[in-house]
Amino acid sequence: MPVNFLTEPLISFTILLLAIFLVPPLFERLKLPGLVGLLLAGVVLGQNGLNLLNSNSETIKLLSDIGKVYLMFVAGLEIDIEQFRQTKNRSMGFGFLTFLAPLIAGIITGRLFNFSWNSSVLIGSLLASHTLLAYPIISRLGVIGNEAVTVTIGATIFTDTGALLVLAICVGIHGGDFTAFKLFTLLGGLAIYSIVILFGFNKVGKEFFRRTGEEEGNQFLFILLALFLASVGAQVIGVEKIVGAFLAGLAVNGVLGNSPVKEKVEFVGSVLFIPCFFVDMGLLIDIPAFIKTLSSIGLTAAIVVALISSKFVAAFLAKIFYRYNNSEMLTMWSLSLPQVAATLAATLVAYQSLNPAGERLISEDVLNSVIVLMLVTAIMGPIITARVARFLQVTPATDWKTDSLSVWWESQAAVIEQPEKADNRLQQDYPPFIVVVPIYNPLTQRYLLEMAALLARHESGQIMPLAITQAHVNMDDPTLVTALEKSQERLRLALEISQEFDVKASPTIRIDDDVALGISHASREHNASLVVMGWGNTRNFRARLFGSLIDKVFWSSHCPVAVTRLLKSPTEIRRILVPVGDLTRATIGTVRFAQILADANQAEVVLLHVSQRLIPAHQVTHFTSQLSDITNQSKLQVNTDIQTIVGDDIAKVIIEQAQAFDLVVLRSVRYRTAGGLAVSEVTTQIINDLKCSIVMLGEPQSCP
């Protein structure tokens, strides 16, 4: 019998994987969002195209449902609870404004087009939430510390929660026979359920993670179980499962932090389940009906205008109440424009919600209009953010001396300048400077050890060459014995190199199941000041799924980690370039690292600030003045110049300038966006295209 493409689950799944694998990268090369490609792939593969996929098939339904709840779960995970706490009053205030104004605008729009009160309120709730699509842009510009940005990020909790609450009520009313008593019961049940999820899951999660320690597999399964238990529990009390998924994301937010498990959870969602949801949204688009909606453009235009204008009104009111400037107001507006995660998930729920008479809560016209709204705002919001956020000002970190390298160097400077005060108390407060050097590859370990020896000699410290050997069940296993012999040989070479630099070395072998944790544990046990390690493969599929060695060490280490790609001996480095985009503690720590290395090697440091063209000259001058003050506060006698270049392509400018340098020192920055949407990173482009040596410095997770 011939196979039916519409009913065979394995074939449907294979076609989905092909679409997810091929389409988003193609659209991103065309400078279009990958999610647009997935929507179009759904249209092409659906009943109006090749008819290879059917949205009513059990496979598509299951994967789309998982993607829908996963999307809301990730939205809850990515909300920065700490940032919300810092400005919770203003975040709640702006959240109320940017929720209420679109809600009212949506209700008015629905009534103007003769929708029922319930459907009109639902349309208003669809406009009330927002997705922080432009978060990577403000991260790259270094303006996350601006209060207006922090307030907008914190407001996401209020808008998403409020929108999902309205959705739950509207769906309940649409189901028929909905009385005031049932409304009271629903709200009471939802309140109790929310408390159980937010506090219960958080407490249980922390206890489970404490007991399981390094068992990332079980921790990953626990997080997935929490997601689906919360989703099923929401359905049990009579509300939509996406409400439970969002609450589960908020609940385990504090449990996961920035751990490798969080990376895995988000990765699985972003590469598989969430794309399936977007493809299914495309399958639901009826091309003739979609064209008809656009030809009678009234409803679509009204919804788009209502969203854009109401979000602007909310940002304008926030400007008045909180005395923000125009740049801050426009940034708040642009950040709250994109309608992706909560909006699309809630729209699909509302469209699929039927009353006893078989009527949908929202019509196909509204579904098509929301898809247009998503496309318009997903493109418009980030573009505006990129143009206006560059004018924001952020006060430089006042506690910059608390980064690990600055603390150490300031202590040493005190000893050098006033040796009579270098008493026992000072020595206890500032233990010896120890540089841990994990070694594995004999071809690259010399340059690593030379870099560590230069730094350690400068700080009158020592190096600790570290060889990690994979553990075996039996300690007399021949494989383990052979591995230990190779480790001892590498450590003998390390000892010889340390003697060349007249630096004390403490070679160490550690047997461990996990290389990254072995490095972090050994560093912590010996109270290391710095870890210097070589470059690894961070781009292959296995590294993305299971977390690369570098990512794991960055996350778990208690001290700064310098990941190096050295093309020449560090002793030959004479010119060091440090790109500076902001004045956070992590960036200033990177500058300090470069200065220490330069002082140890009689090199010069150039701090490069790339200023985009629209930034006012006085703002660039102010930034340069602040940077100069910070560099002058260092007691290191290093030739440090500040260079400002105007250019919109930051990566291109840095790559061009780096041609005249021996080494570029970068800070490690990783960006996320709701839904796992791919975003290009300036750092990644720089690393791929630089032709000189690189050091990428990562601060401990406890450092902002």
CSV table of N, CA, C and O in Angstrom, one decimal, residues 253-312:
chain,number,residue,atom,x,y,z
A,253,ASN,N,12.9,29.6,37.3
A,253,ASN,CA,13.9,30.7,36.9
A,253,ASN,C,15.0,30.8,37.9
A,253,ASN,O,16.2,30.7,37.5
A,254,GLY,N,14.7,30.9,39.2
A,254,GLY,CA,15.7,31.1,40.2
A,254,GLY,C,16.5,29.8,40.5
A,254,GLY,O,17.6,29.8,40.9
A,255,VAL,N,15.9,28.7,40.1
A,255,VAL,CA,16.5,27.4,40.4
A,255,VAL,C,17.6,27.2,39.3
A,255,VAL,O,18.7,26.7,39.7
A,256,LEU,N,17.3,27.5,38.1
A,256,LEU,CA,18.3,27.2,37.0
A,256,LEU,C,19.4,28.3,37.0
A,256,LEU,O,20.6,28.0,36.7
A,257,GLY,N,19.1,29.6,37.2
A,257,GLY,CA,20.1,30.6,37.1
A,257,GLY,C,20.6,30.6,35.7
A,257,GLY,O,19.8,30.6,34.7
A,258,ASN,N,21.9,30.6,35.5
A,258,ASN,CA,22.5,30.6,34.2
A,258,ASN,C,23.3,29.3,34.0
A,258,ASN,O,24.3,29.2,33.3
A,259,SER,N,22.7,28.2,34.6
A,259,SER,CA,23.4,26.9,34.6
A,259,SER,C,23.4,26.3,33.2
A,259,SER,O,22.7,26.6,32.3
A,260,PRO,N,24.3,25.3,33.0
A,260,PRO,CA,24.3,24.5,31.8
A,260,PRO,C,23.0,23.8,31.5
A,260,PRO,O,22.6,23.6,30.3
A,261,VAL,N,22.2,23.5,32.6
A,261,VAL,CA,20.9,22.8,32.4
A,261,VAL,C,20.0,23.8,31.7
A,261,VAL,O,19.2,23.4,30.8
A,262,LYS,N,20.0,25.1,32.0
A,262,LYS,CA,19.2,26.1,31.4
A,262,LYS,C,19.5,26.2,29.9
A,262,LYS,O,18.7,26.3,29.1
A,263,GLU,N,20.8,26.1,29.6
A,263,GLU,CA,21.3,26.1,28.2
A,263,GLU,C,20.7,25.0,27.4
A,263,GLU,O,20.2,25.1,26.3
A,264,LYS,N,20.7,23.8,28.0
A,264,LYS,CA,20.1,22.6,27.4
A,264,LYS,C,18.6,22.7,27.2
A,264,LYS,O,18.1,22.4,26.1
A,265,VAL,N,17.9,23.2,28.2
A,265,VAL,CA,16.5,23.3,28.1
A,265,VAL,C,16.1,24.3,27.0
A,265,VAL,O,15.2,24.0,26.2
A,266,GLU,N,16.8,25.4,26.9
A,266,GLU,CA,16.4,26.4,25.9
A,266,GLU,C,16.9,25.9,24.5
A,266,GLU,O,16.2,26.2,23.5
A,267,PHE,N,18.0,25.2,24.5
A,267,PHE,CA,18.5,24.7,23.2
A,267,PHE,C,17.5,23.7,22.6
A,267,PHE,O,17.1,23.8,21.4
A,268,VAL,N,17.0,22.7,23.4
A,268,VAL,CA,16.1,21.7,22.9
A,268,VAL,C,14.8,22.4,22.4
A,268,VAL,O,14.3,22.0,21.3
A,269,GLY,N,14.3,23.4,23.1
A,269,GLY,CA,13.1,24.1,22.7
A,269,GLY,C,13.3,24.9,21.4
A,269,GLY,O,12.5,24.8,20.5
A,270,SER,N,14.5,25.6,21.3
A,270,SER,CA,14.7,26.5,20.2
A,270,SER,C,15.0,25.8,18.9
A,270,SER,O,14.7,26.3,17.8
A,271,VAL,N,15.6,24.6,19.0
A,271,VAL,CA,15.9,23.9,17.7
A,271,VAL,C,14.9,22.9,17.3
A,271,VAL,O,14.9,22.5,16.1
A,272,LEU,N,13.9,22.6,18.1
A,272,LEU,CA,12.9,21.6,17.7
A,272,LEU,C,11.5,22.0,18.0
A,272,LEU,O,10.7,22.2,17.1
A,273,PHE,N,11.1,22.1,19.3
A,273,PHE,CA,9.7,22.2,19.6
A,273,PHE,C,9.1,23.6,19.2
A,273,PHE,O,8.0,23.7,18.6
A,274,ILE,N,9.8,24.7,19.5
A,274,ILE,CA,9.3,26.0,19.2
A,274,ILE,C,9.2,26.2,17.7
A,274,ILE,O,8.2,26.7,17.2
A,275,PRO,N,10.2,25.8,16.9
A,275,PRO,CA,10.0,25.9,15.4
A,275,PRO,C,8.8,25.1,14.9
A,275,PRO,O,8.1,25.5,14.0
A,276,CYS,N,8.5,23.9,15.5
A,276,CYS,CA,7.3,23.2,15.1
A,276,CYS,C,6.0,24.0,15.3
A,276,CYS,O,5.1,23.9,14.5
A,277,PHE,N,6.0,24.7,16.4
A,277,PHE,CA,4.8,25.6,16.7
A,277,PHE,C,4.7,26.6,15.6
A,277,PHE,O,3.6,26.9,15.1
A,278,PHE,N,5.8,27.3,15.1
A,278,PHE,CA,5.7,28.3,14.1
A,278,PHE,C,5.3,27.7,12.7
A,278,PHE,O,4.5,28.3,12.0
A,279,VAL,N,5.8,26.5,12.4
A,279,VAL,CA,5.4,25.8,11.2
A,279,VAL,C,3.9,25.5,11.3
A,279,VAL,O,3.2,25.7,10.3
A,280,ASP,N,3.4,25.1,12.4
A,280,ASP,CA,1.9,24.8,12.5
A,280,ASP,C,1.1,26.1,12.4
A,280,ASP,O,0.0,26.0,11.8
A,281,MET,N,1.6,27.2,12.9
A,281,MET,CA,0.9,28.5,12.6
A,281,MET,C,0.8,28.7,11.1
A,281,MET,O,-0.2,29.2,10.6
A,282,GLY,N,1.9,28.4,10.4
A,282,GLY,CA,1.8,28.6,8.9
A,282,GLY,C,0.8,27.7,8.3
A,282,GLY,O,0.1,28.0,7.3
A,283,LEU,N,0.7,26.4,8.8
A,283,LEU,CA,-0.3,25.5,8.3
A,283,LEU,C,-1.7,26.0,8.4
A,283,LEU,O,-2.6,25.6,7.6
A,284,LEU,N,-2.0,26.8,9.5
A,284,LEU,CA,-3.3,27.2,9.7
A,284,LEU,C,-3.7,28.4,8.8
A,284,LEU,O,-4.9,28.8,8.8
A,285,ILE,N,-2.7,29.0,8.2
A,285,ILE,CA,-3.0,30.2,7.3
A,285,ILE,C,-3.7,29.7,6.0
A,285,ILE,O,-3.1,28.9,5.3
A,286,ASP,N,-4.9,30.1,5.8
A,286,ASP,CA,-5.6,29.9,4.6
A,286,ASP,C,-5.3,31.0,3.6
A,286,ASP,O,-5.7,32.1,3.8
A,287,ILE,N,-4.5,30.7,2.6
A,287,ILE,CA,-4.0,31.7,1.7
A,287,ILE,C,-5.2,32.6,1.1
A,287,ILE,O,-5.1,33.8,1.1
A,288,PRO,N,-6.3,32.0,0.5
A,288,PRO,CA,-7.3,32.8,0.0
A,288,PRO,C,-7.9,33.7,1.1
A,288,PRO,O,-8.2,34.9,0.8
A,289,ALA,N,-8.1,33.2,2.3
A,289,ALA,CA,-8.7,34.0,3.4
A,289,ALA,C,-7.7,35.1,3.8
A,289,ALA,O,-8.1,36.2,4.1
A,290,PHE,N,-6.4,34.7,3.8
A,290,PHE,CA,-5.4,35.7,4.2
A,290,PHE,C,-5.3,36.8,3.2
A,290,PHE,O,-5.2,38.0,3.5
A,291,ILE,N,-5.4,36.5,1.9
A,291,ILE,CA,-5.4,37.6,0.8
A,291,ILE,C,-6.6,38.4,1.0
A,291,ILE,O,-6.6,39.6,0.8
A,292,LYS,N,-7.8,37.8,1.3
A,292,LYS,CA,-9.0,38.5,1.4
A,292,LYS,C,-8.9,39.5,2.6
A,292,LYS,O,-9.4,40.6,2.6
A,293,THR,N,-8.3,39.0,3.7
A,293,THR,CA,-8.1,39.8,4.9
A,293,THR,C,-7.3,41.1,4.5
A,293,THR,O,-7.6,42.2,5.0
A,294,LEU,N,-6.2,40.8,3.8
A,294,LEU,CA,-5.3,42.0,3.4
A,294,LEU,C,-6.0,42.9,2.4
A,294,LEU,O,-5.7,44.1,2.4
A,295,SER,N,-6.9,42.3,1.5
A,295,SER,CA,-7.5,43.2,0.5
A,295,SER,C,-8.5,44.1,1.2
A,295,SER,O,-8.7,45.2,0.8
A,296,SER,N,-9.2,43.5,2.2
A,296,SER,CA,-10.1,44.4,3.1
A,296,SER,C,-9.3,44.7,4.3
A,296,SER,O,-9.5,44.2,5.4
A,297,ILE,N,-8.4,45.6,4.1
A,297,ILE,CA,-7.3,45.8,5.1
A,297,ILE,C,-7.7,46.5,6.4
A,297,ILE,O,-6.9,46.7,7.3
A,298,GLY,N,-8.9,46.9,6.5
A,298,GLY,CA,-9.4,47.6,7.6
A,298,GLY,C,-9.1,47.1,9.0
A,298,GLY,O,-8.5,47.7,9.8
A,299,LEU,N,-9.5,45.8,9.2
A,299,LEU,CA,-9.2,45.2,10.5
A,299,LEU,C,-7.7,45.0,10.8
A,299,LEU,O,-7.3,45.4,11.9
A,300,THR,N,-7.0,44.6,9.8
A,300,THR,CA,-5.5,44.4,10.0
A,300,THR,C,-4.9,45.7,10.4
A,300,THR,O,-4.1,45.8,11.3
A,301,ALA,N,-5.2,46.8,9.6
A,301,ALA,CA,-4.6,48.1,9.8
A,301,ALA,C,-5.0,48.6,11.2
A,301,ALA,O,-4.2,49.2,11.9
A,302,ALA,N,-6.3,48.4,11.6
A,302,ALA,CA,-6.8,48.9,12.9
A,302,ALA,C,-6.0,48.3,14.0
A,302,ALA,O,-5.6,48.9,15.0
A,303,ILE,N,-5.8,46.9,13.9
A,303,ILE,CA,-5.1,46.2,15.0
A,303,ILE,C,-3.7,46.7,15.1
A,303,ILE,O,-3.1,46.9,16.2
A,304,VAL,N,-3.0,46.8,13.9
A,304,VAL,CA,-1.6,47.2,13.9
A,304,VAL,C,-1.5,48.6,14.5
A,304,VAL,O,-0.6,48.9,15.3
A,305,VAL,N,-2.3,49.6,14.0
A,305,VAL,CA,-2.3,50.9,14.5
A,305,VAL,C,-2.6,51.0,16.0
A,305,VAL,O,-2.0,51.8,16.7
A,306,ALA,N,-3.6,50.2,16.4
A,306,ALA,CA,-4.0,50.2,17.8
A,306,ALA,C,-2.8,49.8,18.7
A,306,ALA,O,-2.5,50.4,19.8
A,307,LEU,N,-2.1,48.8,18.3
A,307,LEU,CA,-1.0,48.3,19.1
A,307,LEU,C,0.2,49.3,19.1
A,307,LEU,O,0.6,49.7,20.2
A,308,ILE,N,0.6,49.8,18.0
A,308,ILE,CA,1.7,50.7,17.9
A,308,ILE,C,1.4,52.0,18.7
A,308,ILE,O,2.2,52.5,19.5
A,309,SER,N,0.2,52.6,18.5
A,309,SER,CA,-0.2,53.8,19.1
A,309,SER,C,-0.3,53.7,20.6
A,309,SER,O,0.1,54.5,21.4
A,310,SER,N,-1.0,52.6,21.1
A,310,SER,CA,-1.2,52.4,22.5
A,310,SER,C,0.1,52.1,23.3
A,310,SER,O,0.3,52.6,24.4
A,311,LYS,N,1.0,51.4,22.6
A,311,LYS,CA,2.3,51.1,23.3
A,311,LYS,C,3.1,52.5,23.4
A,311,LYS,O,3.8,52.7,24.4
A,312,PHE,N,2.9,53.3,22.4
A,312,PHE,CA,3.6,54.6,22.5
A,312,PHE,C,3.0,55.5,23.6
A,312,PHE,O,3.7,56.2,24.3
